JSON list of C-alpha atoms in Angstrom, two decimals:
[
{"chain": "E", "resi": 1153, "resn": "UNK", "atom": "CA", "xyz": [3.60, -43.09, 8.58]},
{"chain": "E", "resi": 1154, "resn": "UNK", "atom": "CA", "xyz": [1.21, -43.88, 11.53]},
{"chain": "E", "resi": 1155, "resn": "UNK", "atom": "CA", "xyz": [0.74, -40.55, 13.54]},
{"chain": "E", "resi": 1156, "resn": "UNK", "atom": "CA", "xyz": [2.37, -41.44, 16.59]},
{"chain": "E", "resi": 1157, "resn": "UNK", "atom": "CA", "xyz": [5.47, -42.02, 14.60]},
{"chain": "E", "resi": 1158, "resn": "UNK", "atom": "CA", "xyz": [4.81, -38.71, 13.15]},
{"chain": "E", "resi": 1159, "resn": "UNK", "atom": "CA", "xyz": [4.88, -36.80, 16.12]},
{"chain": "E", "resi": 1160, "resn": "UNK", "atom": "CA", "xyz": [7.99, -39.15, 17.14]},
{"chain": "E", "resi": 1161, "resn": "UNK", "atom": "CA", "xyz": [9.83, -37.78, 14.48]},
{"chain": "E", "resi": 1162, "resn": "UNK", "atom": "CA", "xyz": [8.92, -34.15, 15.15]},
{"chain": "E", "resi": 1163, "resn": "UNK", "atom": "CA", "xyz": [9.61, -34.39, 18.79]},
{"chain": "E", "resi": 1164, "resn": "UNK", "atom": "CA", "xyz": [13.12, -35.87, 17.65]},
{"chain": "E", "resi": 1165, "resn": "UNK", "atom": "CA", "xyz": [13.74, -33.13, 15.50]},
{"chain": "E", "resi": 1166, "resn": "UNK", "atom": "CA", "xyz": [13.08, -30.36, 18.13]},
{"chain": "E", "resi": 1167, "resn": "UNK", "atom": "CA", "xyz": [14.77, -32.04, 20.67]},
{"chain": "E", "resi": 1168, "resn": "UNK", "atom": "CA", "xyz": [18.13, -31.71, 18.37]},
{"chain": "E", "resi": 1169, "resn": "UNK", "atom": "CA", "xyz": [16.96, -28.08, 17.63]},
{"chain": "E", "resi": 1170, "resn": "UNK", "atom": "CA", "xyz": [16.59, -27.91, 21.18]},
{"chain": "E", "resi": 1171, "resn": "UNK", "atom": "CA", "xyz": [20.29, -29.31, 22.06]},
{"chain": "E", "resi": 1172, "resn": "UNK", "atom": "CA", "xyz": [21.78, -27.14, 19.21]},
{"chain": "E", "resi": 1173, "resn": "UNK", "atom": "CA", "xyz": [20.18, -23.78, 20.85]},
{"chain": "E", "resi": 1174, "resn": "UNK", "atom": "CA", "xyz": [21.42, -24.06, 24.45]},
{"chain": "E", "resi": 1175, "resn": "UNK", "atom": "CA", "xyz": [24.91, -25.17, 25.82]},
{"chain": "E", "resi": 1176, "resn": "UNK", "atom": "CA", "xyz": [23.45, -27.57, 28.78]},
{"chain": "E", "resi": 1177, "resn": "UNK", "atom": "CA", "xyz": [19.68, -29.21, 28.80]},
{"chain": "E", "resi": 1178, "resn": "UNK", "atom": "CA", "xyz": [18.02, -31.17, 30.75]},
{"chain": "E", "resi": 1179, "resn": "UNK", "atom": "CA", "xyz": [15.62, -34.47, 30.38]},
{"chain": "E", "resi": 1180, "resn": "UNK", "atom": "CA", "xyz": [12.93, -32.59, 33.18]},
{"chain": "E", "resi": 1181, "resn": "UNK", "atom": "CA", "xyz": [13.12, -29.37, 31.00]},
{"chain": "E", "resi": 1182, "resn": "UNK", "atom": "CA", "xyz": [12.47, -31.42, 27.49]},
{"chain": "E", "resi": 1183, "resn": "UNK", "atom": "CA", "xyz": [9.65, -33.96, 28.94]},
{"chain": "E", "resi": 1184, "resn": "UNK", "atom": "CA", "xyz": [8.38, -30.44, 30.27]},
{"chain": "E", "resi": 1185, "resn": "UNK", "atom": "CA", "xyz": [8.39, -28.85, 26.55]},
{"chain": "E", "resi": 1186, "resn": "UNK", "atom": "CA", "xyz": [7.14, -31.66, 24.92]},
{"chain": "E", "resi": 1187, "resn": "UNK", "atom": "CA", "xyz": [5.01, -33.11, 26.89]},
{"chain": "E", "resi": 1188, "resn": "UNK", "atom": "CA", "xyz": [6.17, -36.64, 27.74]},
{"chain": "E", "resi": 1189, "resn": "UNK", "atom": "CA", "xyz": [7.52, -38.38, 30.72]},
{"chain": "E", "resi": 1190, "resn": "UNK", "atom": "CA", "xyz": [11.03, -38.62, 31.28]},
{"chain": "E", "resi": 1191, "resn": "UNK", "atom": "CA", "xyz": [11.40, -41.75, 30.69]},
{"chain": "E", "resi": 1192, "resn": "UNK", "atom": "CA", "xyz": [10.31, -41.17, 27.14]},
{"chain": "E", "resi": 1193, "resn": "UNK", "atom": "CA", "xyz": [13.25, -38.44, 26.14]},
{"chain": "E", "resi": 1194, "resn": "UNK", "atom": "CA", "xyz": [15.92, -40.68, 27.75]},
{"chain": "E", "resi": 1195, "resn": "UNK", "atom": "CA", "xyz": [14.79, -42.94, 24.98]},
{"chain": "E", "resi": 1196, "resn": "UNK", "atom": "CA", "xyz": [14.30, -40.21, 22.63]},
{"chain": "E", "resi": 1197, "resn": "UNK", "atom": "CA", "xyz": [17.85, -39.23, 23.34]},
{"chain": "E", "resi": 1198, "resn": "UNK", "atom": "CA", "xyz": [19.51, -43.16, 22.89]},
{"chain": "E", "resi": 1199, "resn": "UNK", "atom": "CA", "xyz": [17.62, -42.99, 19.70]},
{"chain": "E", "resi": 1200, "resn": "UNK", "atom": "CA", "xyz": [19.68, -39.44, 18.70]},
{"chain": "E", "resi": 1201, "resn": "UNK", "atom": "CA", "xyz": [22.78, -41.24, 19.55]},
{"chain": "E", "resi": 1202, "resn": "UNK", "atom": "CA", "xyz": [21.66, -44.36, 18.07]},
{"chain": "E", "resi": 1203, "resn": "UNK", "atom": "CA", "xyz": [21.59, -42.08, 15.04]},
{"chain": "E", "resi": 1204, "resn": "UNK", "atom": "CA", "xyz": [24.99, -40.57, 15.18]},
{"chain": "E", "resi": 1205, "resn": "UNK", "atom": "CA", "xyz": [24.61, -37.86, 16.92]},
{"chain": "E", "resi": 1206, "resn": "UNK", "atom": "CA", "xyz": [27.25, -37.25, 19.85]},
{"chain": "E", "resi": 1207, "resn": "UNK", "atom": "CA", "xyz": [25.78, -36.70, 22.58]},
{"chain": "E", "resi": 1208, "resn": "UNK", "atom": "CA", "xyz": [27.72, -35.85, 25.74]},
{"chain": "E", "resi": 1209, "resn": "UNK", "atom": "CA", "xyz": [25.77, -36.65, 29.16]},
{"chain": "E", "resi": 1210, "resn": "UNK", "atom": "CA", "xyz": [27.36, -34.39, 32.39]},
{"chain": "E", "resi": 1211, "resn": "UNK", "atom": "CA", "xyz": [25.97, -36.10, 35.44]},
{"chain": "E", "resi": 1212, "resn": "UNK", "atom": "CA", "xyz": [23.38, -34.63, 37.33]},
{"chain": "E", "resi": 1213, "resn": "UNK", "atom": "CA", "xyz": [23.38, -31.45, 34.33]},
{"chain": "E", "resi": 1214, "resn": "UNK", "atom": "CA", "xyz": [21.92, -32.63, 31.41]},
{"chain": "E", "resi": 1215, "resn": "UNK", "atom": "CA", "xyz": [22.90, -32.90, 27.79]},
{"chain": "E", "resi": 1216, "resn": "UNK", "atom": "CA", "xyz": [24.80, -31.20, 25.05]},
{"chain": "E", "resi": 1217, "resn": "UNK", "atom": "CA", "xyz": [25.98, -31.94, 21.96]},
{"chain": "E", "resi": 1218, "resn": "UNK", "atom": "CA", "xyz": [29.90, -32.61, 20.99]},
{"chain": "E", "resi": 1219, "resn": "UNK", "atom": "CA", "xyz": [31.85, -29.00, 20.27]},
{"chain": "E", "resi": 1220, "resn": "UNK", "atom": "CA", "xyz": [31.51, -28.05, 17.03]},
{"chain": "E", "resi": 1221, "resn": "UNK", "atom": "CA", "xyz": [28.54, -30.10, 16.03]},
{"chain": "E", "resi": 1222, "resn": "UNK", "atom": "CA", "xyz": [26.47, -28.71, 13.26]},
{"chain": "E", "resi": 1223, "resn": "UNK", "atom": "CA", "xyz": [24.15, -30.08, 10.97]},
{"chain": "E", "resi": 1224, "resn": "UNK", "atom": "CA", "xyz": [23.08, -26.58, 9.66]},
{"chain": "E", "resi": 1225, "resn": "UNK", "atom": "CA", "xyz": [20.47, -26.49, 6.64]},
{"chain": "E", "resi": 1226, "resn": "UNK", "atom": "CA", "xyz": [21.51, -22.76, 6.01]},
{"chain": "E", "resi": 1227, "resn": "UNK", "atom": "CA", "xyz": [24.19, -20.08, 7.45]},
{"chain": "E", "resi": 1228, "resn": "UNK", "atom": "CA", "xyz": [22.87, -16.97, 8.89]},
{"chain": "E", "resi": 1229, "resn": "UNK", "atom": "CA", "xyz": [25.04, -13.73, 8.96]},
{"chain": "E", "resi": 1230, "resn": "UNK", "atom": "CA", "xyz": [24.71, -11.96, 11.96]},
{"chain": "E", "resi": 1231, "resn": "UNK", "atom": "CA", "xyz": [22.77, -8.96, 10.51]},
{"chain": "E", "resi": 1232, "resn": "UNK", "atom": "CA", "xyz": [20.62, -11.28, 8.69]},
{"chain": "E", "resi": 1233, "resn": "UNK", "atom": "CA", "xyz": [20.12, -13.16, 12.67]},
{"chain": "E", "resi": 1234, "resn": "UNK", "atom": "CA", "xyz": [19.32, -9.79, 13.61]},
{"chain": "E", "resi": 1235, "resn": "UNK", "atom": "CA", "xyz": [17.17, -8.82, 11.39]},
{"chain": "E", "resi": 1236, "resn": "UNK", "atom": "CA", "xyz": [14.69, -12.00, 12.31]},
{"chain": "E", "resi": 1237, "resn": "UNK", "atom": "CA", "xyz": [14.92, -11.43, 16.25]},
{"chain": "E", "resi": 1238, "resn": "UNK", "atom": "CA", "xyz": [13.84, -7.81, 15.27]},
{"chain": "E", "resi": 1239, "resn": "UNK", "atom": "CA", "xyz": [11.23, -8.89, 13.42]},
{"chain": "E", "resi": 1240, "resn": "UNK", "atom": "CA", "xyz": [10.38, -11.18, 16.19]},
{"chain": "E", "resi": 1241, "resn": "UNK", "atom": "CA", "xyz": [8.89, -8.51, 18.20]},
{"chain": "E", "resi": 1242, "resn": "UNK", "atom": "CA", "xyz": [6.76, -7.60, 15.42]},
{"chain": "E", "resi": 1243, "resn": "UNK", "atom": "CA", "xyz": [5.03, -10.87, 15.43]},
{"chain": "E", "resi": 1244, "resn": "UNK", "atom": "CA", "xyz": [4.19, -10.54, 18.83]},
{"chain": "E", "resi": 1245, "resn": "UNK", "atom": "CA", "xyz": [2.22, -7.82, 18.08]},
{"chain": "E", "resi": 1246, "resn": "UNK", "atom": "CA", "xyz": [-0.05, -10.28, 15.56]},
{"chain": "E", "resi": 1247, "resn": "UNK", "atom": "CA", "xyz": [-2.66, -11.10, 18.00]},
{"chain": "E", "resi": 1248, "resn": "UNK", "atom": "CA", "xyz": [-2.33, -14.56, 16.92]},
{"chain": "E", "resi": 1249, "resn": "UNK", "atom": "CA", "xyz": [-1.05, -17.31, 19.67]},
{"chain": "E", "resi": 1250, "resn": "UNK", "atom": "CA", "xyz": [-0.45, -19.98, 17.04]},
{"chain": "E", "resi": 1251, "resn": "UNK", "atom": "CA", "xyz": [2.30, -17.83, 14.91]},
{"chain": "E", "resi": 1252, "resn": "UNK", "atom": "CA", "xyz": [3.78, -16.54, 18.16]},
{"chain": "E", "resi": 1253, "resn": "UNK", "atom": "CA", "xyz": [4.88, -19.63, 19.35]},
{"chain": "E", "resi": 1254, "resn": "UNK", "atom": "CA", "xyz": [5.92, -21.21, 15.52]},
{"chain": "E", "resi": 1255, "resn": "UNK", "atom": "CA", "xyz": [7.85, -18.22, 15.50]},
{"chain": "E", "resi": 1256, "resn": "UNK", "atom": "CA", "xyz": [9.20, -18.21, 18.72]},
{"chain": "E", "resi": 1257, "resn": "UNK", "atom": "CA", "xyz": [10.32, -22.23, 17.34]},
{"chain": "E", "resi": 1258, "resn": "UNK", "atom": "CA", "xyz": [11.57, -21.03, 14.49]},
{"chain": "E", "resi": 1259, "resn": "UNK", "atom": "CA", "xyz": [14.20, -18.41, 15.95]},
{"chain": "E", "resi": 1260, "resn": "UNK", "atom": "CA", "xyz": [15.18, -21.10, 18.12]},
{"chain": "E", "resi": 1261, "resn": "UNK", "atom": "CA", "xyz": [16.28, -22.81, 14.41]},
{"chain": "E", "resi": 1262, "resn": "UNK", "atom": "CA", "xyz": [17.64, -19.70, 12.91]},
{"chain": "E", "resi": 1263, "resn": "UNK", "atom": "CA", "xyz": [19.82, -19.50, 16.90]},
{"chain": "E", "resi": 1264, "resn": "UNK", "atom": "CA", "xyz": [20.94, -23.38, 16.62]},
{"chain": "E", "resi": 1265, "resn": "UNK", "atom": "CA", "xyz": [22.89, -23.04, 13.49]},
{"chain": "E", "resi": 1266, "resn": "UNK", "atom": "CA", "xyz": [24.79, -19.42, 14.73]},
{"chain": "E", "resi": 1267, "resn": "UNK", "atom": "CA", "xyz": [28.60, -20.18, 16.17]},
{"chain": "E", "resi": 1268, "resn": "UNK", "atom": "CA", "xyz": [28.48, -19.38, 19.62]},
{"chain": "E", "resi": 1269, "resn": "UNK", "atom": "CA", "xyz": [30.01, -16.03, 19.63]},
{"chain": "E", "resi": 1270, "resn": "UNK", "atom": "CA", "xyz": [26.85, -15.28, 17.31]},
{"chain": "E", "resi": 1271, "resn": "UNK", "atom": "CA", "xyz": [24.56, -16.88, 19.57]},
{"chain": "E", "resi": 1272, "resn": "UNK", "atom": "CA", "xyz": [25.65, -15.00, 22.39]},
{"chain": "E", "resi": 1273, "resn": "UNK", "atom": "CA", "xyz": [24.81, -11.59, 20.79]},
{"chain": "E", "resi": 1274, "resn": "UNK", "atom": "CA", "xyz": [21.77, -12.93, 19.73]},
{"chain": "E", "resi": 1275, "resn": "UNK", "atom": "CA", "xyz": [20.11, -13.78, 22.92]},
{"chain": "E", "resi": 1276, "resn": "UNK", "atom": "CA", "xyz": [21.79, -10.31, 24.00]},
{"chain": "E", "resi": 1277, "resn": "UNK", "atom": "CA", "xyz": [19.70, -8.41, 21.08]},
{"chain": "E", "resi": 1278, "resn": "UNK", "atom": "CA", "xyz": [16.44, -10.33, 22.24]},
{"chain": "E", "resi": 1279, "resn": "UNK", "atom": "CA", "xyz": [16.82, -9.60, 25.39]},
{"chain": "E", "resi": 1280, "resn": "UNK", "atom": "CA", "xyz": [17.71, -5.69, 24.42]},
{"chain": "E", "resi": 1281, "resn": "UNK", "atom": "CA", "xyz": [14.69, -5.04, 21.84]},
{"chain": "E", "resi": 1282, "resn": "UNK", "atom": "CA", "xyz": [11.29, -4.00, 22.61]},
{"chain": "E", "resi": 1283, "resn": "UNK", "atom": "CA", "xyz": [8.40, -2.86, 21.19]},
{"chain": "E", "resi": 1284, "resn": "UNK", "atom": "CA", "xyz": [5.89, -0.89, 23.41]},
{"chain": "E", "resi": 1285, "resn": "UNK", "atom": "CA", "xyz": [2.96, -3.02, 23.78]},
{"chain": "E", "resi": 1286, "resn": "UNK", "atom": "CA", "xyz": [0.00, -1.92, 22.57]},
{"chain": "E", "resi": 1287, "resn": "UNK", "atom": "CA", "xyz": [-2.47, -0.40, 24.52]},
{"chain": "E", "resi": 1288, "resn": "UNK", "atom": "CA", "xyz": [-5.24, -3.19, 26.44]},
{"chain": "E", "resi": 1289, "resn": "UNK", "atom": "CA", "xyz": [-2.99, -5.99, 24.16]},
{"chain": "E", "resi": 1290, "resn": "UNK", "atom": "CA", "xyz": [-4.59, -9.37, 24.25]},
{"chain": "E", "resi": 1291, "resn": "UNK", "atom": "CA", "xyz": [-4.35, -12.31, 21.68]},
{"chain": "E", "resi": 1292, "resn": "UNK", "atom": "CA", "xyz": [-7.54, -12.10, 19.43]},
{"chain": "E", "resi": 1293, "resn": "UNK", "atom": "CA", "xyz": [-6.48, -15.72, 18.12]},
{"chain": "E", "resi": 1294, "resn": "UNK", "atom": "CA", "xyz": [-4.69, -19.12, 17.59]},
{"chain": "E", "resi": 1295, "resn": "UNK", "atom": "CA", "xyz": [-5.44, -20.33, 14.18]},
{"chain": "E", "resi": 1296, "resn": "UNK", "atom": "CA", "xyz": [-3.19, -18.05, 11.84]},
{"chain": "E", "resi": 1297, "resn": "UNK", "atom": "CA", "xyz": [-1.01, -21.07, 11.14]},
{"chain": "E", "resi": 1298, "resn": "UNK", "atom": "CA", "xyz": [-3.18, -23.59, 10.65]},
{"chain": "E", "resi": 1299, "resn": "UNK", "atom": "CA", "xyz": [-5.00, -21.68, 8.10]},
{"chain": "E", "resi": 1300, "resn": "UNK", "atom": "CA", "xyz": [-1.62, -20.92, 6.55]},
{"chain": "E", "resi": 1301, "resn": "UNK", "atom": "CA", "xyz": [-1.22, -24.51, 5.67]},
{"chain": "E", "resi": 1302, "resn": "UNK", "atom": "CA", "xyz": [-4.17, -24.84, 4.63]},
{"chain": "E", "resi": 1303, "resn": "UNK", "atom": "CA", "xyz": [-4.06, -21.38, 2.13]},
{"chain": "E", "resi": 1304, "resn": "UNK", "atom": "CA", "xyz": [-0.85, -23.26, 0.49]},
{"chain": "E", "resi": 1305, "resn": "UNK", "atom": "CA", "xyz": [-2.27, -26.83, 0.14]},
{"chain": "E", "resi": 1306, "resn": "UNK", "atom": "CA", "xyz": [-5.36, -25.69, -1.09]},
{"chain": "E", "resi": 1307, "resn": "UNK", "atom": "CA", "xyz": [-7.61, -27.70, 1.27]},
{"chain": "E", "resi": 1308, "resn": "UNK", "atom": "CA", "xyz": [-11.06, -26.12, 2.78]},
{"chain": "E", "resi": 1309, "resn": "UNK", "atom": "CA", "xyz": [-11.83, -25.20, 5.95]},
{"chain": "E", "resi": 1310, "resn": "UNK", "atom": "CA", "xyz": [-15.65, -25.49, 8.17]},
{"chain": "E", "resi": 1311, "resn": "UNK", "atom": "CA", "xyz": [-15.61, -23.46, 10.70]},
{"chain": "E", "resi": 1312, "resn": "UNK", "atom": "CA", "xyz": [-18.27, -21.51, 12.71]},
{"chain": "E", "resi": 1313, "resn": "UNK", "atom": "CA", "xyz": [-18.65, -18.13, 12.38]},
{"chain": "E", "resi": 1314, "resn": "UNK", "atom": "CA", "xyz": [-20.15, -15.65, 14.82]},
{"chain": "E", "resi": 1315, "resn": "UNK", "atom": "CA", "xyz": [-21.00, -11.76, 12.83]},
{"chain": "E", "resi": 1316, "resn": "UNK", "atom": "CA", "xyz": [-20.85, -8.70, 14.03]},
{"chain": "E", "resi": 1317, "resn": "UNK", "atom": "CA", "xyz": [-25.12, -8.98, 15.16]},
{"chain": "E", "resi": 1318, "resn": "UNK", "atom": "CA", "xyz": [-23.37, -11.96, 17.28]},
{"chain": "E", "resi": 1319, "resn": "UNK", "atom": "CA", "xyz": [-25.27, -14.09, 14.81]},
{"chain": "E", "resi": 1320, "resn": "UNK", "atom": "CA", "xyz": [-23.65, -17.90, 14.54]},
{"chain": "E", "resi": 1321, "resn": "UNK", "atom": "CA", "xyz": [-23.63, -19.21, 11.13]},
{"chain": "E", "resi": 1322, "resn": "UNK", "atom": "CA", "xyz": [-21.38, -22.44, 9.88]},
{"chain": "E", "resi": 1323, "resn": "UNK", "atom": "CA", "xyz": [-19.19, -21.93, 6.82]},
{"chain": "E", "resi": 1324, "resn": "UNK", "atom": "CA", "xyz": [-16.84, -23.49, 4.18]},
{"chain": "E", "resi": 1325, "resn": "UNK", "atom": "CA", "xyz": [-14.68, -21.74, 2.53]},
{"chain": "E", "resi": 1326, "resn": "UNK", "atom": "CA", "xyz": [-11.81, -22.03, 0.47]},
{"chain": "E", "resi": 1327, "resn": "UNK", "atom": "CA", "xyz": [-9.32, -20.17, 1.87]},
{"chain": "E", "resi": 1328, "resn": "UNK", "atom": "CA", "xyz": [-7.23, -17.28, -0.50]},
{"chain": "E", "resi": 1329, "resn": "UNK", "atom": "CA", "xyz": [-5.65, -14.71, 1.64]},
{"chain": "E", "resi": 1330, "resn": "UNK", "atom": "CA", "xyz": [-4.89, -13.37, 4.81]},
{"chain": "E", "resi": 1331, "resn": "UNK", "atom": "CA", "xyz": [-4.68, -9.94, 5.85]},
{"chain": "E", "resi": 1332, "resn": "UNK", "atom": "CA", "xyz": [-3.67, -7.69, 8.77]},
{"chain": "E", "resi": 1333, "resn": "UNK", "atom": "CA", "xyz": [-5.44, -4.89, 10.45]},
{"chain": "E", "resi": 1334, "resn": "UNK", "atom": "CA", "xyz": [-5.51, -3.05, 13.36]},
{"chain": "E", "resi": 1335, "resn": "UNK", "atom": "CA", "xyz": [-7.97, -5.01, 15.01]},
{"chain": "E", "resi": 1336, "resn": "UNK", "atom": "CA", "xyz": [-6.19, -8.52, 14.13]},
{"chain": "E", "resi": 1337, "resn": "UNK", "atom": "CA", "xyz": [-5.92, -11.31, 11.30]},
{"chain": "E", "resi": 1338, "resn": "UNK", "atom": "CA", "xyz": [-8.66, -11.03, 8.86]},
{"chain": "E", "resi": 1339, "resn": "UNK", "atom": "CA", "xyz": [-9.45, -14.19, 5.89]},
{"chain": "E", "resi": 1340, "resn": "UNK", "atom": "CA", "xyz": [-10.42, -13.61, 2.46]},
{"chain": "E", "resi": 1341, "resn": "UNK", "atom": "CA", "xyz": [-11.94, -16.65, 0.97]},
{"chain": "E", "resi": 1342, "resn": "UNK", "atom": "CA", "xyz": [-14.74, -18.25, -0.85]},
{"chain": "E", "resi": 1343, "resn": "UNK", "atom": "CA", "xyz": [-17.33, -19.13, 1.12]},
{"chain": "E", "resi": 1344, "resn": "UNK", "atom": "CA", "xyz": [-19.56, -21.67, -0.08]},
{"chain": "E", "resi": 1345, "resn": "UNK", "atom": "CA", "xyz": [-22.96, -20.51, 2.15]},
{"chain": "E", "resi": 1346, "resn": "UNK", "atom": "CA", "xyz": [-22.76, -16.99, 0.57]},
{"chain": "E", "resi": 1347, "resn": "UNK", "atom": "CA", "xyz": [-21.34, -17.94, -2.82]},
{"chain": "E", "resi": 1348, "resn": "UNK", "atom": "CA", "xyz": [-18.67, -15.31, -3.27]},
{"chain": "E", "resi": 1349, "resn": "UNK", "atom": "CA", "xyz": [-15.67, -14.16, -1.73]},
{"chain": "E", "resi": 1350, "resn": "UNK", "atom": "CA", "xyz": [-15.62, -12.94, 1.94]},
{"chain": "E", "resi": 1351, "resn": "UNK", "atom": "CA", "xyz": [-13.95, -12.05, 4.99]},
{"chain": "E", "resi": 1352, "resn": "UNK", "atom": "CA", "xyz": [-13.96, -13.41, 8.42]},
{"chain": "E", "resi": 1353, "resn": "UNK", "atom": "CA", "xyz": [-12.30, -12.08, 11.22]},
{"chain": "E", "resi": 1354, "resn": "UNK", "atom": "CA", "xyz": [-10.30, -14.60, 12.92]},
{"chain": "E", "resi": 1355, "resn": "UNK", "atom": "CA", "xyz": [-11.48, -14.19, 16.31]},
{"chain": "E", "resi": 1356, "resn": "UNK", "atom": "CA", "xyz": [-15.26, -14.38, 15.34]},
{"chain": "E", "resi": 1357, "resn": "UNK", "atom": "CA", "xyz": [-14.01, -18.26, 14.00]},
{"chain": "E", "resi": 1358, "resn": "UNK", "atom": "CA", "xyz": [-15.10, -21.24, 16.08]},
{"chain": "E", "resi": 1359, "resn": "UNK", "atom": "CA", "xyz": [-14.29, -24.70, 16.08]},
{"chain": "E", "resi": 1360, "resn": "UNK", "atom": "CA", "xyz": [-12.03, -24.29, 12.47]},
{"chain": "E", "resi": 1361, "resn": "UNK", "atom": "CA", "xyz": [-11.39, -27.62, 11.23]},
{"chain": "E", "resi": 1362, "resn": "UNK", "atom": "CA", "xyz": [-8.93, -28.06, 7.90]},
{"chain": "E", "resi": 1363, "resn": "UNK", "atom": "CA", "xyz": [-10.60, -30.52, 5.71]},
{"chain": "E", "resi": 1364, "resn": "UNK", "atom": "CA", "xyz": [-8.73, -33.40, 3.62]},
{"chain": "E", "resi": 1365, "resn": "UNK", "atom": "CA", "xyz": [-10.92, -32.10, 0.23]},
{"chain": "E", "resi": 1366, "resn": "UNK", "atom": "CA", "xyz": [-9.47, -30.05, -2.10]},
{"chain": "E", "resi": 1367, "resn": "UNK", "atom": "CA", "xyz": [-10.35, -27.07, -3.82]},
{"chain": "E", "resi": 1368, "resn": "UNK", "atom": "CA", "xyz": [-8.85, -26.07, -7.37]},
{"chain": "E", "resi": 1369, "resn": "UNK", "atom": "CA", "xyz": [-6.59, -22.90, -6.70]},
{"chain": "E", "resi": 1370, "resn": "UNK", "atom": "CA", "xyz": [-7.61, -19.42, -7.80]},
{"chain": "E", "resi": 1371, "resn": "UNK", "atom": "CA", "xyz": [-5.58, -17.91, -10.31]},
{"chain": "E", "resi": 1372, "resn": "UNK", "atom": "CA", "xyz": [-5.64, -13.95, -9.52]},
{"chain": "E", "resi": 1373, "resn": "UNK", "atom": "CA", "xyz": [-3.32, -12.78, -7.94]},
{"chain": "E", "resi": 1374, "resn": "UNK", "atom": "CA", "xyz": [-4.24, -11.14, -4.42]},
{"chain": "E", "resi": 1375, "resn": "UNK", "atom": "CA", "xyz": [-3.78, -7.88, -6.36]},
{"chain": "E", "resi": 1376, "resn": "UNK", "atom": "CA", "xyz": [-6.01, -8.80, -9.08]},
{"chain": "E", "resi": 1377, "resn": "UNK", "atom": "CA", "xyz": [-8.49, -9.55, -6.53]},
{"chain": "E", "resi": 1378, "resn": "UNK", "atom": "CA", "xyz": [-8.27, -6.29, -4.89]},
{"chain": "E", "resi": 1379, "resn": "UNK", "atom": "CA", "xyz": [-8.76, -4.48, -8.33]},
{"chain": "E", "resi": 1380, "resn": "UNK", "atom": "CA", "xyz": [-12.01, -6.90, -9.21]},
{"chain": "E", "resi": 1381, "resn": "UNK", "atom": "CA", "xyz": [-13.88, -6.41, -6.47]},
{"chain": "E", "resi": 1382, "resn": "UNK", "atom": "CA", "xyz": [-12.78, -3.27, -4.45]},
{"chain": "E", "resi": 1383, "resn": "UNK", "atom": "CA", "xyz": [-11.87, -0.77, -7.00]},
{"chain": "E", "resi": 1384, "resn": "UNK", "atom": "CA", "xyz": [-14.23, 0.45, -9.76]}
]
């Protein structure tokens, strides 16, 4: 699949996520999201009918699916709902743009599929929680998730990386954890340059590019690693 159609497809899919999530949408607000003229989610949309899925068009308002329209993957209970919107405020304490916003996407998912009694108390509860911010808060970075696919597929990573003597140096590594601190996102993998394992703070990485090579997966256990090189 070429990787226009790719993105296609993806857009197609969030769009439905999209029409699930909110009672009334319109084609300004999705071209908006996405990224693409108008033009291009009216067709977007013909192809969702095209597909089956009723679509009702209110003139001048902007779409919404048929009442009672579903094409759920998995229930959620309501305390289980819960539970994810609370831990959404968590995440936004990562310091980390790029799993902010896939989890901002993903409650979206976990709202679509809730009845709309459900629904309603969940936008209530998101609205209603709130972590204190912490103090000077900033995003340290915006990679978290694309090392995160590249931790489960096993595929290295180049990236430049700038120490704490502000010293640039370009690694590859193969990536084998991640860890959170205080200060941010921190990766634990093999890095080629130095020959053993180390860590990199994600906001000293530059220009981090996930490569189509493969490295053969390490068999310790995160724990095991922990005992082999940082207990004695």
């Amino acid at each position: 699949m070429q990787d226009k159609d790719t993105k296609r497809l993806s857009r197609l899919v969030a769009i439905l996520t999209s029409l699930q999530s909110k009672r009334l949408i319109t084609a300004t607000y999705l071209a908006e999201k996405f990224g693409v003229s108008v033009r291009t989610i009216y067709r977007d949309i013909r192809a969702l009918e095209q597909s089956g899925v009723p679509i009702i068009t209110e003139d001048g308002k902007g779409y919404c699916l048929m009442e009672g329209y579903k094409i759920p993957p998995v229930m959620f209970s309501e305390a289980q709902a819960n539970a994810l919107i609370l831990a959404e405020q968590l995440v936004l304490k990562s310091r980390d743009s790029s799993l902010i916003k896939d989890y901002a996407e993903a409650i979206d998912k976990v709202k679509a599929v809730l009845r709309q009694s459900e629904k309603d108390k969940a936008n209530l509860l998101s609205l209603r929680t709130k972590f204190r911010k912490l103090d000077n808060f900033e995003i340290k970075s915006q990679i978290l998730s694309s090392l995160q696919i590249a931790l489960t597929n096993f595929l290295l990573v180049k990236f430049d990386y700038i120490n704490a003597e502000n010293k640039e140096s370009k690694r590859t590594v193969e990536p084998f954890a991640l860890l959170h601190i205080t200060e941010g996102w921190l990766l634990v993998g093999f890095c080629y340059l130095r020959k053993e394992f180390r860590y990199f703070r994600l906001d000293r990485i530059q220009q981090l590019q996930i490569q189509r090579e493969k490295f053969t997966p390490h068999k310790m256990t995160l724990q095991e690693f922990f005992e082999k090189y940082h207990e004695h």
